[in-house]
Amino acid sequence: MEADVSLKFRQQLLLIDENLVAEDVAALKFLCTDLLPFRKLESVKSAVDIFQLLMAEEYLNEQDTFLLAELLYRIKCHSLLKKLGYTKEKVQECLHEKARVSPYRQMLYELSENITNEMLKDIVFLLQNCLPKRRIPLSALELLILLEKQGLLTENNVQLLEEVCMNVSPDLLETVNCYKRAKVSFPQQENTLPVKESSLSHPGDFRVFTSPQETSIKSVGSNINDNKAANLTQGFSVMNLELPGEFSNVENESKKMTSYKMDGPHRGFCLVINNVNFDKSLQERKGSCKDAGELERVFTWLGLDVRTYTDLTSQEIKDLMRTWQRLQDHKDRDCFICCILSHGESGAIYGKDEELVSIRMIMSHFTAKQCPQLAEKPKLFFIQACQGKEIQCPVYVEADARIPDLSSMQQSISPSESIPEEADFLLGMATIDGYVSFRHIQQGAWYIQALCSKLQLLVPRGEDILSILTEVNEDVGRRVDRLGTKKQMPQPAYTLRRKFIFPIPRDPPPSQQH
C-alpha cells in the first residue's frame, strides 16, 4: 500500500513537471536558491530534478507538499495546485505560518518579473565592469544570480541594486526600498512576513490585497485616498507589506502615489470592437451601435485615436490583437484603451461566429513582454457583455448573454482572474461574474452610457479613472428596468500603480457640443 501511495505521489510530480516550461523551471530554481545547495541547483535540467533535491533535503514528501504548492503559487502556476490538493486561496491562508521563500528572494523575483528586455540591456551596460566578461546574462534571473555569486548582492546588502534601479526605473527602486523598510521595521519577522497576493499582483507577494470577490471599486467610495484604499486590488508597485499589529504602509503609500505620464505628443489608440450581428442563435445586439458611437466621440474628445471594428469573428479578434500588439507606434503614446461590446459568458466574449474568446487572452497580448512599446504605460479594457446566465427581461431591455441555458454550466471566472498578473492594467466589466448586463435597444447599454456620461462630467474636474468608475458604479447601481425588477452592478479589477488622469480637453464635452 505504501508503495502504491509513493507511486501515485511521484506520478503527480511527473504530471506537474510535464506542465512546466523552461521559464518556470528557471523560476523554481531561483526561488529555491536559499533552500538547496547552489552547486546541485546548477545541474538542474527539469522540474523533476528540483523535486528530487527537495525530497532529498526533506522539504517535500507525500505528507507535506506545501513548499511545492508555495513555489507553484509564486510562479503563477495556479492551475497545477489542484494536483497537490491545494487551491490558490488555501495557499494564501497558509503562507503566514508556513511560507519558506524569504522576503529577500521574493523581492528579487519581483524585480526579475518587472525588468523588461530594454531595462536588462541598460542594467548589463551599467554593470559591465562588475560582470564576468566571459558570460553575459541572458535573463534578469541570471543577472541576479551572477551578482549574488560575486557577493555584490546579499540579503543585507542591496546597495548596488538600488543604484542600478535608480538609473533604470523608479518603480524598480521602490520595490527594493519597500523590502528595506520592512526589514528595518520588523527584522525579527524577516523570514515569516505574512503575505497575501491578489490574483492581480506580481509574484512578489508583498502586496496587500483582498480576495478577488472584493475587487469592486464600489467599496472604495468616491475618494481613492481614503482608508478603504487598503482593501482594494490596486496592484501598486510599491509592494505595500501586510505586517502584524497596527503598522501598515498601504494608506501612506497610496497617498504618495503619483500619476501616470499623460503629456506625450500622442495620447494613444482606442479600439472599439462592436459585435452586433451573430451567425447562429445569438440575438442581434440592438442599441450597441449607439454605444460604439458614443465611445468613439468621448475618447476622441479625450485625445485618443479611435478605431472601430464591427462584427468580428473569434479568429478576427485574435488576429486584430496580434496586429495591435506589434504596432511600433505605441512607443510614442501615453496609454492604450480597448472597448469590446458583444455577448459573453464568464471570463469570455463571443465573436460573430459564436465562438468564445477569453478576456485574459485578449489582454495578455499587451503585457510588457508581449508588447514592450506599452511597458509601464496604462492599458485600459472596458467590456460590455454578460458574464453569466441570461434572465427573462422586459421587451425594452435585453441581456447580453447567450439564449440557451449553457452559461450556468461554465466555471465561474472573476475579473481579477481575467486580468494579466502584472502592473498597469485596468479591466472594467459591465457586470459582476455570473450575471447579465443590460442594454436598452434604443438608448444603449447601461454601463457604456454611464461610463461615457461620467467621463464627460468628471474628466474636466481632474478626477482619476478609479474615482470615475466609482461614480459609474453608483449610476448603474441605481438603474432598474421599467418593471423595477432587474438591476446591475459593474466590477473593475486593476493593477494600476499610479493614478490615471486624463488631461482636461480644451473643447467642451461632446454632450455639450451642437
mmCIF file of C-alpha atoms in Angstrom, residues 120-424:
data_model
loop_
_atom_site.group_PDB
_atom_site.id
_atom_site.type_symbol
_atom_site.label_atom_id
_atom_site.label_comp_id
_atom_site.label_asym_id
_atom_site.label_seq_id
_atom_site.Cartn_x
_atom_site.Cartn_y
_atom_site.Cartn_z
ATOM 1 C CA LEU A 120 18.026 44.407 -18.862
ATOM 2 C CA LYS A 121 20.225 45.795 -21.610
ATOM 3 C CA ASP A 122 20.615 49.058 -19.685
ATOM 4 C CA ILE A 123 21.418 47.239 -16.439
ATOM 5 C CA VAL A 124 24.015 44.993 -18.081
ATOM 6 C CA PHE A 125 25.625 48.099 -19.615
ATOM 7 C CA LEU A 126 25.774 49.840 -16.221
ATOM 8 C CA LEU A 127 27.267 46.757 -14.568
ATOM 9 C CA GLN A 128 29.646 45.691 -17.329
ATOM 10 C CA ASN A 129 32.684 46.269 -15.108
ATOM 11 C CA CYS A 130 31.177 44.045 -12.392
ATOM 12 C CA LEU A 131 30.140 41.123 -14.567
ATOM 13 C CA PRO A 132 32.444 38.365 -15.837
ATOM 14 C CA LYS A 133 33.453 39.220 -19.389
ATOM 15 C CA ARG A 134 33.117 35.598 -20.397
ATOM 16 C CA ARG A 135 29.424 35.490 -19.541
ATOM 17 C CA ILE A 136 26.644 37.920 -20.447
ATOM 18 C CA PRO A 137 23.384 37.168 -18.589
ATOM 19 C CA LEU A 138 20.525 36.197 -20.871
ATOM 20 C CA SER A 139 17.783 36.908 -18.329
ATOM 21 C CA ALA A 140 17.103 39.040 -15.276
ATOM 22 C CA LEU A 141 17.255 35.949 -13.043
ATOM 23 C CA GLU A 142 20.696 35.015 -14.406
ATOM 24 C CA LEU A 143 21.888 38.562 -13.773
ATOM 25 C CA LEU A 144 20.746 38.496 -10.144
ATOM 26 C CA ILE A 145 22.381 35.104 -9.594
ATOM 27 C CA LEU A 146 25.673 36.397 -11.031
ATOM 28 C CA LEU A 147 25.587 39.370 -8.669
ATOM 29 C CA GLU A 148 24.926 37.070 -5.721
ATOM 30 C CA LYS A 149 27.757 34.738 -6.701
ATOM 31 C CA GLN A 150 30.207 37.642 -6.678
ATOM 32 C CA GLY A 151 28.996 38.860 -3.302
ATOM 33 C CA LEU A 152 27.691 42.119 -4.788
ATOM 34 C CA LEU A 153 24.147 41.349 -3.717
ATOM 35 C CA THR A 154 23.095 39.801 -0.411
ATOM 36 C CA GLU A 155 20.106 39.773 1.910
ATOM 37 C CA ASN A 156 21.702 42.553 3.979
ATOM 38 C CA ASN A 157 23.327 44.500 1.159
ATOM 39 C CA VAL A 158 21.211 45.674 -1.783
ATOM 40 C CA GLN A 159 23.072 48.953 -2.352
ATOM 41 C CA LEU A 160 24.268 48.051 -5.854
ATOM 42 C CA LEU A 161 20.729 47.051 -6.773
ATOM 43 C CA GLU A 162 19.456 50.398 -5.527
ATOM 44 C CA GLU A 163 21.981 52.349 -7.591
ATOM 45 C CA VAL A 164 21.138 50.438 -10.752
ATOM 46 C CA CYS A 165 17.378 50.743 -10.271
ATOM 47 C CA MET A 166 17.736 54.462 -9.613
ATOM 48 C CA ASN A 167 19.155 54.857 -13.109
ATOM 49 C CA VAL A 168 16.819 52.467 -14.885
ATOM 50 C CA SER A 169 13.365 52.691 -13.295
ATOM 51 C CA PRO A 170 11.934 54.415 -10.196
ATOM 52 C CA ASP A 171 9.380 51.615 -9.924
ATOM 53 C CA LEU A 172 12.111 49.007 -9.586
ATOM 54 C CA LEU A 173 13.793 51.165 -6.969
ATOM 55 C CA GLU A 174 10.593 51.349 -4.945
ATOM 56 C CA THR A 175 10.446 47.555 -4.919
ATOM 57 C CA VAL A 176 13.892 47.452 -3.286
ATOM 58 C CA ASN A 177 13.076 50.294 -0.886
ATOM 59 C CA CYS A 178 9.921 48.543 0.298
ATOM 60 C CA TYR A 179 11.941 45.446 1.122
ATOM 61 C CA LYS A 180 14.449 47.571 3.092
ATOM 62 C CA ARG A 181 11.720 49.380 5.026
ATOM 63 C CA ALA A 182 10.106 46.112 6.052
ATOM 64 C CA LYS A 183 13.435 44.606 7.062
ATOM 65 C CA VAL A 184 14.264 47.592 9.268
ATOM 66 C CA SER A 185 10.798 47.775 10.815
ATOM 67 C CA PHE A 186 10.487 44.082 11.637
ATOM 68 C CA PRO A 187 13.887 42.373 11.417
ATOM 69 C CA GLN A 188 12.754 39.501 13.636
ATOM 70 C CA GLN A 189 9.966 38.706 11.180
ATOM 71 C CA GLU A 190 12.083 38.698 8.034
ATOM 72 C CA ASN A 191 11.531 35.047 7.150
ATOM 73 C CA THR A 192 7.874 34.863 8.110
ATOM 74 C CA LEU A 193 6.316 38.060 6.803
ATOM 75 C CA PRO A 194 2.641 37.310 6.236
ATOM 76 C CA VAL A 195 1.908 37.698 2.584
ATOM 77 C CA LYS A 196 -1.353 37.878 0.722
ATOM 78 C CA GLU A 197 -1.293 38.081 -3.017
ATOM 79 C CA SER A 198 -4.231 39.182 -5.073
ATOM 80 C CA SER A 199 -4.749 37.491 -8.417
ATOM 81 C CA LEU A 200 -3.914 40.846 -9.929
ATOM 82 C CA SER A 201 -0.484 41.377 -8.381
ATOM 83 C CA HIS A 202 3.019 40.374 -9.346
ATOM 84 C CA PRO A 203 4.667 37.259 -7.965
ATOM 85 C CA GLY A 204 6.462 39.183 -5.220
ATOM 86 C CA ASP A 205 3.601 38.626 -2.793
ATOM 87 C CA PHE A 206 4.447 41.720 -0.792
ATOM 88 C CA ARG A 207 1.289 43.448 -1.945
ATOM 89 C CA VAL A 208 -1.678 43.710 0.304
ATOM 90 C CA PHE A 209 -4.952 42.997 -1.395
ATOM 91 C CA THR A 210 -8.218 41.305 -0.691
ATOM 92 C CA SER A 211 -9.782 38.306 -2.311
ATOM 93 C CA PRO A 212 -10.962 38.562 -5.926
ATOM 94 C CA GLN A 213 -14.534 38.816 -4.700
ATOM 95 C CA GLU A 214 -13.728 42.194 -3.148
ATOM 96 C CA THR A 215 -12.325 43.838 -6.241
ATOM 97 C CA SER A 216 -15.341 46.026 -6.923
ATOM 98 C CA ILE A 217 -14.419 49.692 -6.988
ATOM 99 C CA LYS A 218 -17.677 50.324 -5.188
ATOM 100 C CA SER A 219 -16.006 49.520 -1.897
ATOM 101 C CA VAL A 220 -13.591 52.419 -2.156
ATOM 102 C CA GLY A 221 -16.185 55.161 -2.043
ATOM 103 C CA SER A 222 -15.589 58.264 -4.101
ATOM 104 C CA ASN A 223 -12.100 59.030 -2.862
ATOM 105 C CA ILE A 224 -9.259 56.673 -3.799
ATOM 106 C CA ASN A 225 -7.158 58.071 -0.955
ATOM 107 C CA ASP A 226 -9.488 57.222 1.907
ATOM 108 C CA ASN A 227 -8.869 54.410 4.386
ATOM 109 C CA LYS A 228 -10.655 51.845 2.256
ATOM 110 C CA ALA A 229 -7.912 52.092 -0.324
ATOM 111 C CA ALA A 230 -6.135 49.443 1.711
ATOM 112 C CA ASN A 231 -8.840 46.966 0.788
ATOM 113 C CA LEU A 232 -8.605 47.254 -2.979
ATOM 114 C CA THR A 233 -6.786 45.129 -5.508
ATOM 115 C CA GLN A 234 -4.844 48.079 -6.823
ATOM 116 C CA GLY A 235 -1.541 46.471 -7.707
ATOM 117 C CA PHE A 236 0.732 49.331 -6.668
ATOM 118 C CA SER A 237 4.353 48.542 -7.481
ATOM 119 C CA VAL A 238 5.319 49.933 -4.066
ATOM 120 C CA MET A 239 4.552 46.436 -2.714
ATOM 121 C CA ASN A 240 2.824 47.504 0.471
ATOM 122 C CA LEU A 241 3.574 44.957 3.202
ATOM 123 C CA GLU A 242 0.890 43.420 5.324
ATOM 124 C CA LEU A 243 2.509 43.279 8.740
ATOM 125 C CA PRO A 244 1.331 42.369 12.232
ATOM 126 C CA GLY A 245 -0.070 44.912 14.639
ATOM 127 C CA GLU A 246 -1.084 48.425 13.814
ATOM 128 C CA PHE A 247 1.643 49.032 11.243
ATOM 129 C CA SER A 248 0.574 49.346 7.619
ATOM 130 C CA ASN A 249 2.199 51.162 4.726
ATOM 131 C CA VAL A 250 -0.785 50.816 2.440
ATOM 132 C CA GLU A 251 -2.580 54.053 3.132
ATOM 133 C CA ASN A 252 0.597 56.133 3.354
ATOM 134 C CA GLU A 253 1.926 54.738 0.094
ATOM 135 C CA SER A 254 -1.381 55.251 -1.701
ATOM 136 C CA LYS A 255 -1.340 58.893 -0.656
ATOM 137 C CA LYS A 256 2.121 59.304 -2.150
ATOM 138 C CA MET A 257 1.030 57.626 -5.372
ATOM 139 C CA THR A 258 1.912 59.712 -8.413
ATOM 140 C CA SER A 259 0.104 59.916 -11.730
ATOM 141 C CA TYR A 260 0.908 58.202 -14.997
ATOM 142 C CA LYS A 261 2.672 60.372 -17.561
ATOM 143 C CA MET A 262 -0.010 61.707 -19.899
ATOM 144 C CA ASP A 263 1.742 64.622 -21.595
ATOM 145 C CA GLY A 264 3.296 62.905 -24.616
ATOM 146 C CA PRO A 265 2.882 64.036 -28.239
ATOM 147 C CA HIS A 266 0.039 61.496 -28.701
ATOM 148 C CA ARG A 267 -2.479 60.256 -26.153
ATOM 149 C CA GLY A 268 -2.831 56.738 -27.528
ATOM 150 C CA PHE A 269 -5.015 54.384 -29.541
ATOM 151 C CA CYS A 270 -8.512 53.299 -28.576
ATOM 152 C CA LEU A 271 -10.004 50.190 -30.191
ATOM 153 C CA VAL A 272 -13.777 49.708 -30.221
ATOM 154 C CA ILE A 273 -14.937 46.212 -31.204
ATOM 155 C CA ASN A 274 -18.692 46.273 -31.734
ATOM 156 C CA ASN A 275 -20.299 42.890 -32.387
ATOM 157 C CA VAL A 276 -23.950 43.429 -33.283
ATOM 158 C CA ASN A 277 -24.949 40.542 -35.567
ATOM 159 C CA PHE A 278 -24.158 36.869 -34.978
ATOM 160 C CA ASP A 279 -24.185 33.820 -37.229
ATOM 161 C CA LYS A 280 -26.341 31.341 -35.303
ATOM 162 C CA SER A 281 -28.542 31.519 -32.218
ATOM 163 C CA LEU A 282 -27.325 34.720 -30.553
ATOM 164 C CA GLN A 283 -29.680 37.670 -30.895
ATOM 165 C CA GLU A 284 -28.825 40.928 -32.640
ATOM 166 C CA ARG A 285 -27.478 43.429 -30.097
ATOM 167 C CA LYS A 286 -29.822 46.327 -30.847
ATOM 168 C CA GLY A 287 -28.649 49.638 -29.424
ATOM 169 C CA SER A 288 -24.961 48.665 -29.496
ATOM 170 C CA CYS A 289 -24.174 50.993 -32.409
ATOM 171 C CA LYS A 290 -25.265 53.892 -30.198
ATOM 172 C CA ASP A 291 -22.753 52.713 -27.568
ATOM 173 C CA ALA A 292 -19.948 52.398 -30.144
ATOM 174 C CA GLY A 293 -20.651 55.879 -31.498
ATOM 175 C CA GLU A 294 -20.708 57.360 -28.008
ATOM 176 C CA LEU A 295 -17.392 55.706 -27.101
ATOM 177 C CA GLU A 296 -15.822 57.000 -30.299
ATOM 178 C CA ARG A 297 -16.995 60.566 -29.631
ATOM 179 C CA VAL A 298 -15.910 60.596 -25.967
ATOM 180 C CA PHE A 299 -12.476 59.016 -26.414
ATOM 181 C CA THR A 300 -11.764 61.197 -29.478
ATOM 182 C CA TRP A 301 -12.611 64.199 -27.293
ATOM 183 C CA LEU A 302 -10.133 62.840 -24.715
ATOM 184 C CA GLY A 303 -7.387 62.900 -27.354
ATOM 185 C CA LEU A 304 -7.260 59.250 -28.411
ATOM 186 C CA ASP A 305 -7.058 57.933 -31.959
ATOM 187 C CA VAL A 306 -10.180 55.745 -32.102
ATOM 188 C CA ARG A 307 -10.532 52.759 -34.451
ATOM 189 C CA THR A 308 -13.884 50.957 -34.633
ATOM 190 C CA TYR A 309 -14.348 47.360 -35.836
ATOM 191 C CA THR A 310 -17.770 45.769 -36.388
ATOM 192 C CA ASP A 311 -18.904 42.123 -36.299
ATOM 193 C CA LEU A 312 -15.578 40.302 -35.906
ATOM 194 C CA THR A 313 -15.278 36.527 -35.645
ATOM 195 C CA SER A 314 -13.310 34.988 -32.787
ATOM 196 C CA GLN A 315 -10.305 34.471 -35.054
ATOM 197 C CA GLU A 316 -10.526 38.038 -36.393
ATOM 198 C CA ILE A 317 -10.493 39.344 -32.807
ATOM 199 C CA LYS A 318 -7.348 37.313 -32.048
ATOM 200 C CA ASP A 319 -5.682 38.463 -35.282
ATOM 201 C CA LEU A 320 -6.589 42.082 -34.509
ATOM 202 C CA MET A 321 -4.988 41.812 -31.069
ATOM 203 C CA ARG A 322 -1.792 40.430 -32.597
ATOM 204 C CA THR A 323 -1.733 43.281 -35.144
ATOM 205 C CA TRP A 324 -2.036 45.960 -32.465
ATOM 206 C CA GLN A 325 0.408 44.096 -30.226
ATOM 207 C CA ARG A 326 3.150 44.501 -32.841
ATOM 208 C CA LEU A 327 2.457 48.165 -33.581
ATOM 209 C CA GLN A 328 5.611 50.230 -33.079
ATOM 210 C CA ASP A 329 3.651 53.497 -32.811
ATOM 211 C CA HIS A 330 2.688 52.627 -29.215
ATOM 212 C CA LYS A 331 6.097 53.856 -28.073
ATOM 213 C CA ASP A 332 5.053 57.471 -28.767
ATOM 214 C CA ARG A 333 1.713 57.088 -26.995
ATOM 215 C CA ASP A 334 0.764 57.584 -23.344
ATOM 216 C CA CYS A 335 -1.729 54.745 -22.995
ATOM 217 C CA PHE A 336 -3.832 52.104 -24.751
ATOM 218 C CA ILE A 337 -7.585 51.548 -24.473
ATOM 219 C CA CYS A 338 -9.747 48.729 -25.830
ATOM 220 C CA CYS A 339 -13.551 48.572 -25.623
ATOM 221 C CA ILE A 340 -15.414 45.384 -26.534
ATOM 222 C CA LEU A 341 -19.193 45.254 -26.998
ATOM 223 C CA SER A 342 -20.607 41.777 -27.513
ATOM 224 C CA HIS A 343 -22.480 38.856 -25.985
ATOM 225 C CA GLY A 344 -20.436 36.997 -23.378
ATOM 226 C CA GLU A 345 -20.068 34.283 -20.772
ATOM 227 C CA SER A 346 -17.939 34.012 -17.636
ATOM 228 C CA GLY A 347 -14.470 35.393 -18.444
ATOM 229 C CA ALA A 348 -15.039 35.498 -22.201
ATOM 230 C CA ILE A 349 -16.788 37.302 -25.067
ATOM 231 C CA TYR A 350 -18.349 35.930 -28.245
ATOM 232 C CA GLY A 351 -17.085 36.508 -31.748
ATOM 233 C CA LYS A 352 -19.555 36.890 -34.598
ATOM 234 C CA ASP A 353 -19.150 33.149 -35.258
ATOM 235 C CA GLU A 354 -20.397 32.495 -31.685
ATOM 236 C CA GLU A 355 -17.044 31.094 -30.561
ATOM 237 C CA LEU A 356 -15.778 32.336 -27.193
ATOM 238 C CA VAL A 357 -12.592 34.390 -26.816
ATOM 239 C CA SER A 358 -11.008 34.583 -23.354
ATOM 240 C CA ILE A 359 -10.766 38.126 -21.977
ATOM 241 C CA ARG A 360 -7.481 37.165 -20.321
ATOM 242 C CA MET A 361 -6.086 36.020 -23.667
ATOM 243 C CA ILE A 362 -7.093 39.315 -25.273
ATOM 244 C CA MET A 363 -5.404 41.375 -22.570
ATOM 245 C CA SER A 364 -2.281 39.205 -22.420
ATOM 246 C CA HIS A 365 -1.241 40.463 -25.868
ATOM 247 C CA PHE A 366 -0.294 43.762 -24.224
ATOM 248 C CA THR A 367 1.885 42.679 -21.309
ATOM 249 C CA ALA A 368 5.355 44.215 -21.051
ATOM 250 C CA LYS A 369 6.974 41.141 -22.580
ATOM 251 C CA GLN A 370 4.474 40.743 -25.414
ATOM 252 C CA CYS A 371 4.224 44.459 -26.209
ATOM 253 C CA PRO A 372 7.331 46.240 -24.842
ATOM 254 C CA GLN A 373 6.241 49.504 -26.518
ATOM 255 C CA LEU A 374 3.487 49.746 -23.883
ATOM 256 C CA ALA A 375 5.637 48.673 -20.903
ATOM 257 C CA GLU A 376 4.918 50.774 -17.791
ATOM 258 C CA LYS A 377 2.071 52.530 -19.611
ATOM 259 C CA PRO A 378 -1.575 52.177 -18.531
ATOM 260 C CA LYS A 379 -3.704 49.750 -20.536
ATOM 261 C CA LEU A 380 -7.458 50.035 -20.027
ATOM 262 C CA PHE A 381 -10.053 47.487 -21.187
ATOM 263 C CA PHE A 382 -13.807 48.042 -20.967
ATOM 264 C CA ILE A 383 -16.073 45.043 -21.597
ATOM 265 C CA GLN A 384 -19.807 45.392 -22.243
ATOM 266 C CA ALA A 385 -21.046 41.785 -22.170
ATOM 267 C CA CYS A 386 -22.853 39.419 -19.876
ATOM 268 C CA GLN A 387 -20.739 37.267 -17.593
ATOM 269 C CA GLY A 388 -23.343 34.658 -16.814
ATOM 270 C CA LYS A 389 -26.806 33.241 -17.380
ATOM 271 C CA GLU A 390 -29.393 35.248 -19.304
ATOM 272 C CA ILE A 391 -32.616 36.028 -17.479
ATOM 273 C CA GLN A 392 -36.007 36.900 -18.900
ATOM 274 C CA CYS A 393 -36.153 40.639 -19.430
ATOM 275 C CA PRO A 394 -38.876 43.131 -20.382
ATOM 276 C CA VAL A 395 -39.208 43.947 -24.063
ATOM 277 C CA TYR A 396 -37.285 47.236 -23.899
ATOM 278 C CA VAL A 397 -34.346 45.783 -22.044
ATOM 279 C CA GLU A 398 -32.190 42.966 -23.416
ATOM 280 C CA ALA A 399 -29.418 40.900 -21.820
ATOM 281 C CA ASP A 400 -26.031 40.480 -23.475
ATOM 282 C CA ALA A 401 -25.927 36.706 -22.999
ATOM 283 C CA ARG A 402 -26.498 33.535 -24.990
ATOM 284 C CA ILE A 403 -30.128 32.456 -25.200
ATOM 285 C CA PRO A 404 -29.541 28.725 -24.466
ATOM 286 C CA ASP A 405 -29.053 27.931 -20.785
ATOM 287 C CA LEU A 406 -25.409 26.908 -21.147
ATOM 288 C CA SER A 407 -23.516 29.516 -19.171
ATOM 289 C CA SER A 408 -24.596 28.169 -15.798
ATOM 290 C CA MET A 409 -22.573 25.037 -16.593
ATOM 291 C CA GLN A 410 -19.363 27.007 -17.065
ATOM 292 C CA GLN A 411 -16.818 27.531 -14.348
ATOM 293 C CA SER A 412 -17.073 30.987 -12.834
ATOM 294 C CA ILE A 413 -14.199 33.332 -13.685
ATOM 295 C CA SER A 414 -13.839 36.592 -11.781
ATOM 296 C CA PRO A 415 -12.496 39.798 -13.414
ATOM 297 C CA SER A 416 -9.397 39.538 -11.255
ATOM 298 C CA GLU A 417 -8.640 36.169 -12.872
ATOM 299 C CA SER A 418 -9.101 37.629 -16.364
ATOM 300 C CA ILE A 419 -6.593 40.412 -15.905
ATOM 301 C CA PRO A 420 -2.899 39.711 -16.616
ATOM 302 C CA GLU A 421 -0.807 39.248 -13.485
ATOM 303 C CA GLU A 422 1.419 42.268 -13.989
ATOM 304 C CA ALA A 423 1.221 46.007 -13.458
ATOM 305 C CA ASP A 424 -0.540 48.786 -15.384
#
